[in-house]
Coordinates of C-alpha atoms in Angstrom, one line a residue:
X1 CA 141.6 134.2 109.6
X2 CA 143.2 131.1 108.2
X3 CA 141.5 128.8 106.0
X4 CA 139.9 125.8 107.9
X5 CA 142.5 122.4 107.3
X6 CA 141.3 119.4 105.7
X7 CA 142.3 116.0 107.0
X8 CA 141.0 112.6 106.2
X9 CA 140.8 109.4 108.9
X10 CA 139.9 105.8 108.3
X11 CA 136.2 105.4 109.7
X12 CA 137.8 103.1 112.2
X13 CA 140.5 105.9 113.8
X14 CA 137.8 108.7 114.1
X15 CA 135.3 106.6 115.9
X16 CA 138.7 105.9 118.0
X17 CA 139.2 109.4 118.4
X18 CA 135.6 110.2 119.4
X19 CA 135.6 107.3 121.7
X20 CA 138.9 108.4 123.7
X21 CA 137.9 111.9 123.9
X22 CA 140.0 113.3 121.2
X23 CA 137.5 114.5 119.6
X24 CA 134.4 115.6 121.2
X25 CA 130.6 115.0 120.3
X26 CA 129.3 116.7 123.5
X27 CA 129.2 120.4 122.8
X28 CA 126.8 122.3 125.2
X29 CA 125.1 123.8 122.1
X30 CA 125.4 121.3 120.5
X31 CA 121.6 118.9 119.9
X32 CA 121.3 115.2 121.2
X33 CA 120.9 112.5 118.8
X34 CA 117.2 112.7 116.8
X35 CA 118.0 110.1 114.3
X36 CA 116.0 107.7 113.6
X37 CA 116.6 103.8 112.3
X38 CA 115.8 104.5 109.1
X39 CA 118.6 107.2 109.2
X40 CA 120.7 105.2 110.6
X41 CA 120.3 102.3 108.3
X42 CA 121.2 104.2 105.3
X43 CA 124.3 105.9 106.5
X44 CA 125.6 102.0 106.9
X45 CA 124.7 101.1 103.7
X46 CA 126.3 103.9 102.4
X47 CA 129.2 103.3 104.1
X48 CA 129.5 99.8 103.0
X49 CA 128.7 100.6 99.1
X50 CA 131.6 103.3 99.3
X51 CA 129.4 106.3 98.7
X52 CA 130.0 109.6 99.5
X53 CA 129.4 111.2 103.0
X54 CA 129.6 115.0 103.7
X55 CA 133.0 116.4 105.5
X56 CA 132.3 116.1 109.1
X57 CA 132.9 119.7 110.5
X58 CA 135.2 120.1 113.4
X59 CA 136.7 123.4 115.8
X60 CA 139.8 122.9 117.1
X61 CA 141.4 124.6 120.5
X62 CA 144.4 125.5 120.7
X63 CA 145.5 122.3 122.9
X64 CA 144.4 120.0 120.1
X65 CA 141.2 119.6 121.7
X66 CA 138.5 118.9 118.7
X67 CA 135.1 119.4 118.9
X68 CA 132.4 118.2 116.3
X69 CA 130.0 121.5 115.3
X70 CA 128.5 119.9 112.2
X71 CA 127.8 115.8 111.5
X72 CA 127.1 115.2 115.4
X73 CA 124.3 112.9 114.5
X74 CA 126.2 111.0 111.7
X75 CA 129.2 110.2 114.1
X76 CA 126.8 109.4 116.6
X77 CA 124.8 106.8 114.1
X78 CA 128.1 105.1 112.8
X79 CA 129.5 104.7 115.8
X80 CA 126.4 103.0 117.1
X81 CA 126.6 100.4 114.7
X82 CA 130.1 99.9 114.9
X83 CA 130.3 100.2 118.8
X84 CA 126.7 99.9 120.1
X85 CA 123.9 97.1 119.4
X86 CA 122.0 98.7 116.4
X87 CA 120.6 96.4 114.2
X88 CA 120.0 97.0 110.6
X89 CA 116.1 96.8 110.1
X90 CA 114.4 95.1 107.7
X91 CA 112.9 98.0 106.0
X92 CA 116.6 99.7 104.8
X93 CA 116.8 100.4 101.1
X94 CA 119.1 98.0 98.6
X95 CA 119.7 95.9 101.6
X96 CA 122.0 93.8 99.4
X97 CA 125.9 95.0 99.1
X98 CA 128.0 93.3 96.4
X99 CA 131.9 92.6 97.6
X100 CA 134.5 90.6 97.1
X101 CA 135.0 87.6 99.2
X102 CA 138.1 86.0 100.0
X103 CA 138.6 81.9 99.3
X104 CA 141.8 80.0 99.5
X105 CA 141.5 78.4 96.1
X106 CA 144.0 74.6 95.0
X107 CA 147.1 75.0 96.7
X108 CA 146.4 77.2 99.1
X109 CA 146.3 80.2 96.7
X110 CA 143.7 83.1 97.5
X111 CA 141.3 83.6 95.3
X112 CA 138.8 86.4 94.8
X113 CA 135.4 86.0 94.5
X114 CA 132.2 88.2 94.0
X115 CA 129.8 88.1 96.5
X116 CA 126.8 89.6 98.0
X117 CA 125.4 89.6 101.7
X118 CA 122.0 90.9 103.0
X119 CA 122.1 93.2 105.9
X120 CA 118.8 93.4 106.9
X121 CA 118.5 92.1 111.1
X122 CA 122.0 92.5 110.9
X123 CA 124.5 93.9 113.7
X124 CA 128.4 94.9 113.0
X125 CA 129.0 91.8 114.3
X126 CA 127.4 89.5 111.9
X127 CA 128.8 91.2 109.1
X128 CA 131.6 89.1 106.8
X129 CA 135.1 89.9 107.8
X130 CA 135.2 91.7 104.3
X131 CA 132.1 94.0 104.8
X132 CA 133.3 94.6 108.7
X133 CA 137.2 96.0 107.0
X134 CA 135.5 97.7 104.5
X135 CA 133.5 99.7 107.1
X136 CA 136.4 100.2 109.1
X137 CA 138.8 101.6 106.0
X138 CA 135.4 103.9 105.3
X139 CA 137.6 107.1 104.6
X140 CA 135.7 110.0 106.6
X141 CA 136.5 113.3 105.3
X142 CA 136.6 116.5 108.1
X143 CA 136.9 120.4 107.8
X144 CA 138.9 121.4 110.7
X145 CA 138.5 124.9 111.7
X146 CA 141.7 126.5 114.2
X147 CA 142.3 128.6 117.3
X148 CA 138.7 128.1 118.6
X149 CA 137.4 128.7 122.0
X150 CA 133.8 127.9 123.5
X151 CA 132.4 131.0 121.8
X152 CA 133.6 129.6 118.6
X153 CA 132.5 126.3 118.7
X154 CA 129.2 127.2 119.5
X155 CA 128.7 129.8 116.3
X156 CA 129.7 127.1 114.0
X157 CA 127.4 124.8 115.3
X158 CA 124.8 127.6 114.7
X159 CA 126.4 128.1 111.0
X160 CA 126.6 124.7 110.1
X161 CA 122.7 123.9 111.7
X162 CA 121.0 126.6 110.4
X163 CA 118.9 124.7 108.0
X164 CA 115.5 123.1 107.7
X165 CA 115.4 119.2 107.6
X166 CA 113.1 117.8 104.8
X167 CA 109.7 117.0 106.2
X168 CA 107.6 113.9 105.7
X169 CA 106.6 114.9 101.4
X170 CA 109.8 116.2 101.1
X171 CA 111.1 112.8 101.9
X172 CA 108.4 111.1 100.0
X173 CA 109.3 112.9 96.9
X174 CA 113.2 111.5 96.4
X175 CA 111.2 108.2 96.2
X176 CA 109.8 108.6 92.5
X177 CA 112.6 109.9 90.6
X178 CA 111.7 108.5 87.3
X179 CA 108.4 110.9 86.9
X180 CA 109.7 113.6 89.4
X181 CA 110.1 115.7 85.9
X182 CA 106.5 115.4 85.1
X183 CA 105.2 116.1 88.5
X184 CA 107.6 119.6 88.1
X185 CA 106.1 120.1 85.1
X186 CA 102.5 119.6 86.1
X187 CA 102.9 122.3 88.8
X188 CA 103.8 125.0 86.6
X189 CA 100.2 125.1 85.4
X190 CA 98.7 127.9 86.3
X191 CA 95.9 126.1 88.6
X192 CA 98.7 125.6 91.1
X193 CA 98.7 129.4 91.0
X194 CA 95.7 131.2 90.5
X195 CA 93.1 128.1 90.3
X196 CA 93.2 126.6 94.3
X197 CA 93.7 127.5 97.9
X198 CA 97.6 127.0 98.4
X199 CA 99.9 128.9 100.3
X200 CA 103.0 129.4 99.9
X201 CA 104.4 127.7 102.6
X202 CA 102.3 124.8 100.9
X203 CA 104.3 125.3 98.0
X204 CA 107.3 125.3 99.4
X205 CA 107.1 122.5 102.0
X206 CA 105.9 119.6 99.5
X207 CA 102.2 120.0 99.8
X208 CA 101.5 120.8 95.9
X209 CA 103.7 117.8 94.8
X210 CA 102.2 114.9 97.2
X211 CA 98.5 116.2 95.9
X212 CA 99.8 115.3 92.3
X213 CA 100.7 111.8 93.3
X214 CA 98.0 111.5 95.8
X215 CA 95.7 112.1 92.7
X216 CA 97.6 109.6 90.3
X217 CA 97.1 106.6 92.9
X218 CA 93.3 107.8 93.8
X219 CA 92.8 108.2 90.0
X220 CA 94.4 105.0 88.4
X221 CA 95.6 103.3 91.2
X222 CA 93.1 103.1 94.3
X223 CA 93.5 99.2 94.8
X224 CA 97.3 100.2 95.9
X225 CA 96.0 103.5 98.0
X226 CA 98.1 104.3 101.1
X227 CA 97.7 107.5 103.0
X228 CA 101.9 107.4 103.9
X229 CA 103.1 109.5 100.9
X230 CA 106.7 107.4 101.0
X231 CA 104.2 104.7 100.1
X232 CA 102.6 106.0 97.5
X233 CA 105.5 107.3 95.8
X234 CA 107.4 104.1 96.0
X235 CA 104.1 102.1 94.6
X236 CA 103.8 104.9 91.8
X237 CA 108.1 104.8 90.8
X238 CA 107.1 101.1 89.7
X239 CA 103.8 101.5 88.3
X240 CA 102.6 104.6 87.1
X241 CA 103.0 105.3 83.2
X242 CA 103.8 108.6 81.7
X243 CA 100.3 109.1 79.9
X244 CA 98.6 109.2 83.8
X245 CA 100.5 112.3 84.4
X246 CA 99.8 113.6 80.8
X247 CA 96.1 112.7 81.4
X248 CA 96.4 115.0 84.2
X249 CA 97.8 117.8 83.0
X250 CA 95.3 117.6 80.3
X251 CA 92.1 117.7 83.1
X252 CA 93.9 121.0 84.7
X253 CA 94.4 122.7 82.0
X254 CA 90.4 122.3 81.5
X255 CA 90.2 123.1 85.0
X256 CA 92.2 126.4 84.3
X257 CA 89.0 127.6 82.5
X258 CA 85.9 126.9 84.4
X259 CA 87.5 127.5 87.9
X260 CA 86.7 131.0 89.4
X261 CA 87.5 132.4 92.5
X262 CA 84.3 131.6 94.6
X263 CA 84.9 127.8 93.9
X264 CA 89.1 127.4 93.7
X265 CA 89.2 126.8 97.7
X266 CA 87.3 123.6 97.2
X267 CA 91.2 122.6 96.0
X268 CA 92.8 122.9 99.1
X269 CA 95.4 121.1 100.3
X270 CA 92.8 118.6 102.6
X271 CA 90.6 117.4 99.5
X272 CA 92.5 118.8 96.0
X273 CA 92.9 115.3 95.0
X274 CA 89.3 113.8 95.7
X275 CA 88.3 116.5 93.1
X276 CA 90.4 115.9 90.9
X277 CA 90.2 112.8 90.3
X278 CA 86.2 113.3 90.2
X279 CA 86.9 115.4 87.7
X280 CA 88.8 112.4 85.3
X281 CA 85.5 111.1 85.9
X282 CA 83.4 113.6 84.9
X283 CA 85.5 113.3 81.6
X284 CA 84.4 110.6 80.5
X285 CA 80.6 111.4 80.3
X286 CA 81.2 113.7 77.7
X287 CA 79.7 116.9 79.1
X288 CA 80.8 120.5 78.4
X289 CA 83.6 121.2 81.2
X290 CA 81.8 124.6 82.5
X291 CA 78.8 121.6 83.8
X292 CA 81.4 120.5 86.1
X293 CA 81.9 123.8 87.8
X294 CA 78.2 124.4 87.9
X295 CA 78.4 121.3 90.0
X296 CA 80.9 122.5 92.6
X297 CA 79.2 125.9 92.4
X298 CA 76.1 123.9 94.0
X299 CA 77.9 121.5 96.2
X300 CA 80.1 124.2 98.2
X301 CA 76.5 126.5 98.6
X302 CA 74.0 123.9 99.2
X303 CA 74.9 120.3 98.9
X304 CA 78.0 120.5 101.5
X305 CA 76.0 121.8 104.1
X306 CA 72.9 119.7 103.5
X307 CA 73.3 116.5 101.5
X308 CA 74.2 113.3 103.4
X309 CA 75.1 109.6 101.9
X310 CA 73.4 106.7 103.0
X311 CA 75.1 106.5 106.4
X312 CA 73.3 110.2 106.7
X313 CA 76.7 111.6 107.2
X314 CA 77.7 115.4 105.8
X315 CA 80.5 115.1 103.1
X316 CA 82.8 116.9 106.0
X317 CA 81.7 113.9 108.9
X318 CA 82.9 111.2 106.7
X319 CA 86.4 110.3 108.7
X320 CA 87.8 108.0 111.5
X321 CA 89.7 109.0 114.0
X322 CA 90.2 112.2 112.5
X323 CA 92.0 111.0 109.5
X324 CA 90.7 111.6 106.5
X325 CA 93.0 109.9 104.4
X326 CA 92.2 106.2 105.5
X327 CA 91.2 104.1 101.8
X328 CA 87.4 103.0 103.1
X329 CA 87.2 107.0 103.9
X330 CA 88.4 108.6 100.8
X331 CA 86.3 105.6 99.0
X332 CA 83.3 106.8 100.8
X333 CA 83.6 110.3 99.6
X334 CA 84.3 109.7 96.1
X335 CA 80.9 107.6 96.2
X336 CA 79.2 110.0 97.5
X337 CA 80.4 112.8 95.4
X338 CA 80.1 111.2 92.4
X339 CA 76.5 110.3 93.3
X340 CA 75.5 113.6 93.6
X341 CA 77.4 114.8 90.6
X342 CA 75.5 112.4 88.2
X343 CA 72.1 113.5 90.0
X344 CA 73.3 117.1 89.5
X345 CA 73.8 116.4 85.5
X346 CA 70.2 114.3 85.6
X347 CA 72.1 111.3 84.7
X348 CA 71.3 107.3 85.7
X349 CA 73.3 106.0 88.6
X350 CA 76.3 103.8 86.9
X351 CA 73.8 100.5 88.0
X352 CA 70.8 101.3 86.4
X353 CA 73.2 102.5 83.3
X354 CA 75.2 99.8 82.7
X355 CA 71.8 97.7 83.0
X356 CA 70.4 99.1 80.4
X357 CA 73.6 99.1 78.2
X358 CA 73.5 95.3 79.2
X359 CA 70.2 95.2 77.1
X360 CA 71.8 96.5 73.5
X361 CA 73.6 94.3 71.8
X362 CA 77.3 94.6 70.4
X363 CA 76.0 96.2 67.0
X364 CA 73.8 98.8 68.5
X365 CA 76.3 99.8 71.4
X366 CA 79.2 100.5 68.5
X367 CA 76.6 102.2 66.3
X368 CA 75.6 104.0 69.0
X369 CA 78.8 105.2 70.4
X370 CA 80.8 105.5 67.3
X371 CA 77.8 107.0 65.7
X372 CA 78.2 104.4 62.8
X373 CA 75.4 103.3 60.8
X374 CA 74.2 100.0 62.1
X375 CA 73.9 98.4 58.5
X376 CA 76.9 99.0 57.8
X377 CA 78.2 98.3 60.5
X378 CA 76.6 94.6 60.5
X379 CA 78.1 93.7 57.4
X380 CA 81.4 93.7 58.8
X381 CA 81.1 92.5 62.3
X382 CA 82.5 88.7 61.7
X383 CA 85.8 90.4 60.5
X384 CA 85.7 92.8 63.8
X385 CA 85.0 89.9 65.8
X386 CA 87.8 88.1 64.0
X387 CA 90.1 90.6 64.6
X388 CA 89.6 91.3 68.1
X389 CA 90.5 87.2 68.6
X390 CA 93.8 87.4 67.2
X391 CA 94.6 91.1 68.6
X392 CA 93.6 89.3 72.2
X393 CA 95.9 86.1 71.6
X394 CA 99.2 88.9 70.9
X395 CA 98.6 91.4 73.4
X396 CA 96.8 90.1 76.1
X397 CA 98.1 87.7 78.8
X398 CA 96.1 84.6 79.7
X399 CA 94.8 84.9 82.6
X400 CA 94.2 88.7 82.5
X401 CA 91.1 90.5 83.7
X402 CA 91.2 92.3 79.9
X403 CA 90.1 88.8 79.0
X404 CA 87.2 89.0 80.8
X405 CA 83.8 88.3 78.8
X406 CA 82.3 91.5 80.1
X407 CA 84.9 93.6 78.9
X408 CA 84.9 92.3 75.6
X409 CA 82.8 94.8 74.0
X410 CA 84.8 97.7 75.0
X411 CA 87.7 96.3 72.8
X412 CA 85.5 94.9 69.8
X413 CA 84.3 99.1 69.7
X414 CA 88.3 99.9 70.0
X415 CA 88.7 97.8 66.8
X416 CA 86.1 99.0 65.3
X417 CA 87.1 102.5 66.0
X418 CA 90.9 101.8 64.8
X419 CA 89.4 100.9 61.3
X420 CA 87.7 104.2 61.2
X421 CA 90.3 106.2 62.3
X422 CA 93.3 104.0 59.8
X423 CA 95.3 103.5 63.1
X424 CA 97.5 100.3 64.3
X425 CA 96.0 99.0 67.4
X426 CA 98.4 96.3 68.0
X427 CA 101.4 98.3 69.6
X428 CA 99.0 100.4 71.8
X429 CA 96.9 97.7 72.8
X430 CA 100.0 95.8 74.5
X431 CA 101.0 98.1 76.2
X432 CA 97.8 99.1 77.5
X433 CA 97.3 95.8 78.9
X434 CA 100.7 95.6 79.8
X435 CA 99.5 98.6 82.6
X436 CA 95.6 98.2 83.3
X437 CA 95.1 95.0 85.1
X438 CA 91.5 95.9 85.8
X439 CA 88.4 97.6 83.8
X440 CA 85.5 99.5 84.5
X441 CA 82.4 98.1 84.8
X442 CA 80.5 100.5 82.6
X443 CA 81.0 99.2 79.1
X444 CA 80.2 102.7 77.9
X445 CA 83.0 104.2 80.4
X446 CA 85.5 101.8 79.8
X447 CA 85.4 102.5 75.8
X448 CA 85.9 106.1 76.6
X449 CA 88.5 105.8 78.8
X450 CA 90.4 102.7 76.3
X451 CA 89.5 105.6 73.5
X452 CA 91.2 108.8 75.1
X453 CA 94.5 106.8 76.3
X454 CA 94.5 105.7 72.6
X455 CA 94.0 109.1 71.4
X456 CA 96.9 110.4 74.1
X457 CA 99.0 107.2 72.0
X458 CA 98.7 108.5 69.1
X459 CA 99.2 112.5 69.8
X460 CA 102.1 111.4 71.2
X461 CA 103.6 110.5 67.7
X462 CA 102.9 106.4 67.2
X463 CA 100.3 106.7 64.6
X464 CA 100.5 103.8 62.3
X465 CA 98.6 103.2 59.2
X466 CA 95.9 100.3 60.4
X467 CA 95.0 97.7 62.5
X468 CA 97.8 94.9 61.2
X469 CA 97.4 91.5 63.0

């Protein structure tokens, strides 16, 4: 059988061809147009930032006849910007295409000039003559296979179709490329394999990926939660910071050895990252790990079945509409299961805590947490204090909640704590502020989470010799 003949048409001629019958896009077997706007949008802007399309795949009968049996739905989206009324919609990506626009300068002399134009709510026809002849000399590349007959046609459309289209987290996931390493690298930990409830076809369709970024957002990022993964992943490309998914991989790796096979389906696919983020939680409290999984132990025997929150709903009624995903839901059960954690471990509900840290002062909660003697500890507090003014008036915005009176404490303890431990808090502490906009309200909780991101700092090879302002 010969080798299939390449040949290359301005975009303009083949929608030509396709619109005089010379080539067909109306194969029997062949499926009607699924696109949808958002598809459509991008294959414009493509074509107008000269970007590479696939070979459209055509059969050929032997009267000349051609018939498209791969990149139906691409012709049929071009042409229905080019011909038809489709309007760009406001939510394409890089809506903004850079050309070069054509002025008659002194003297009638043409000049070129750079130039950029906005498609969005935009037809063909309100395009720039420039943008509509550079979608028109789009050079679309085909594969033309010979000597075909009805039979033909329809088993390269099989060929050429047999594929799976990426679903709704497959999708998501091209949106975060700049940590899509670390979210590969976070599922090679063994909880993904022998440590949950995931199936393969979990696996393999996106499931285990969106649960890591659904995790980072519900973790570090709730203000911004969205149950449409596309969202989240956009929201975390911009925002997210590498020691979030280091902190991560950290908690499973604990996870990894307290998690036994009577308690791994509680890290399904429906609630993994509720859990886990529960977990980040329970980290800072300071308890052994193994305390946590007594605590699941207890809730997936007895607490799921018969504790209810203050609405006197189950942990499984809390939803709307069936969606369980919905921020005021996923809020609800993360107070609720935190609540019963804390009662589990015999330990004050975060009010009645952070009340009665309200009562110590600033000496006796750094003594107390840093285990420091509060003497000593005394005799130095101006120059802390001092410090923690300047370190505020480098790092710190104006205006910032990191400012805020309340949270104060935590960072005079991080000084203090920098002193002991001969490391430069300056560098850290500007970049931690630089990616926390808010704090918790446990002054206790906050120093250990400020603490552990500044350990994670340091691990990670920026230990400098002490706190210089």
């Amino acid at each position: 059988m010969a080798r299939p003949r390449k040949q290359t048409y301005t975009l303009k001629m083949y929608l030509e061809k396709i619109r005089d019958g010379d080539i067909d896009n109306n194969a029997d077997v062949q499926r009607m147009m699924v696109w949808s706007k958002e598809q459509i949008n991008e294959l414009v802007a493509t074509v107008l930032k000269d970007e590479y399309i696939p070979p459209i795949i055509l059969g050929e009968e032997q009267n000349s006849q051609l018939h498209i049996t791969d990149g139906g739905c691409r012709s049929a989206a071009l042409n229905s910007f080019r011909n038809g009324s489709h309007k760009i919609t406001s939510s394409v990506e890089d809506s903004v295409i850079s050309y070069k626009r054509k002025v008659k300068g002194e003297g009638g002399v043409i000049v070129w000039e750079d130039a950029v134009f906005d498609i969005r709510n935009k037809t063909y026809d309100k395009l720039p003559d420039e943008l509509k002849k550079k979608f028109d000399e789009y050079q679309i590349e085909t594969v033309i296979h010979e000597n075909c007959d009805g039979r033909k046609i329809s088993k390269y459309i099989k060929k050429y179709n047999n594929h799976t289209s990426m679903n709704t987290d497959q999708k998501a996931f091209t949106y975060i490329d700049r940590f899509a390493g670390n979210v590969r690298r976070i599922l090679e930990h063994r909880f993904f394999l022998d440590h949950s409830d995931y199936s393969e076809n979990d696996k393999m369709k996106g499931v285990t990926e969106r649960i890591v970024l659904e995790t980072i957002m519900c973790t570090y990022h709730f203000e911004k939660w969205n149950k449409q993964p596309k969202i989240i992943c956009k929201y975390l490309n911009e925002n997210a910071t590498e020691d979030e998914f280091e902190k991560l991989s950290d908690n499973l790796g604990r996870l990894e050895k307290i998690i036994t096979d009577d308690t791994k389906d509680i890290f399904n696919k429906k609630d993994s990252f509720i859990f886990l983020t529960l977990f980040e939680r329970f980290t800072r409290l300071g308890i052994e790990d193994r305390k946590y999984a007594e605590f699941l132990r207890t809730f997936k025997t007895d607490m799921r079945k018969a504790a209810r929150n203050d609405k006197g709903l189950l942990f499984d009624e809390i939803k709307k509409n069936n969606s369980t995903k919905d921020k005021p839901i996923v809020a609800e059960k993360l107070a609720m299961l935190e609540k019963l954690m804390l009662e589990f471990l015999h330990i004050d509900i975060p009010g009645k805590d952070d009340q009665k840290e309200d009562q110590l002062s600033d000496e006796a909660f750094i003594a107390e947490n840093l285990c420091i003697d509060p003497k000593e500890l005394h005799e130095d507090m101006d120059f802390y204090n001092e410090t923690l003014d300047i370190l505020e008036e480098q790092t710190i915005k104006v205006g910032s909640k990191l400012r805020d009176k309340k949270n104060r404490l935590s960072l005079l303890a991080m000084v203090v704590y920098s002193y002991r431990e001969d490391a430069d808090l300056e560098d850290w502490l500007t970049r931690y502020a630089s990616e926390h906009k808010e704090y918790l309200s446990s002054p206790k909780e906050n120093f250990l989470r400020m603490k552990e991101d500044f350990e994670r700092y340091c691990r990670r090879g920026r230990k400098g010799q002490k706190t210089g302002v």
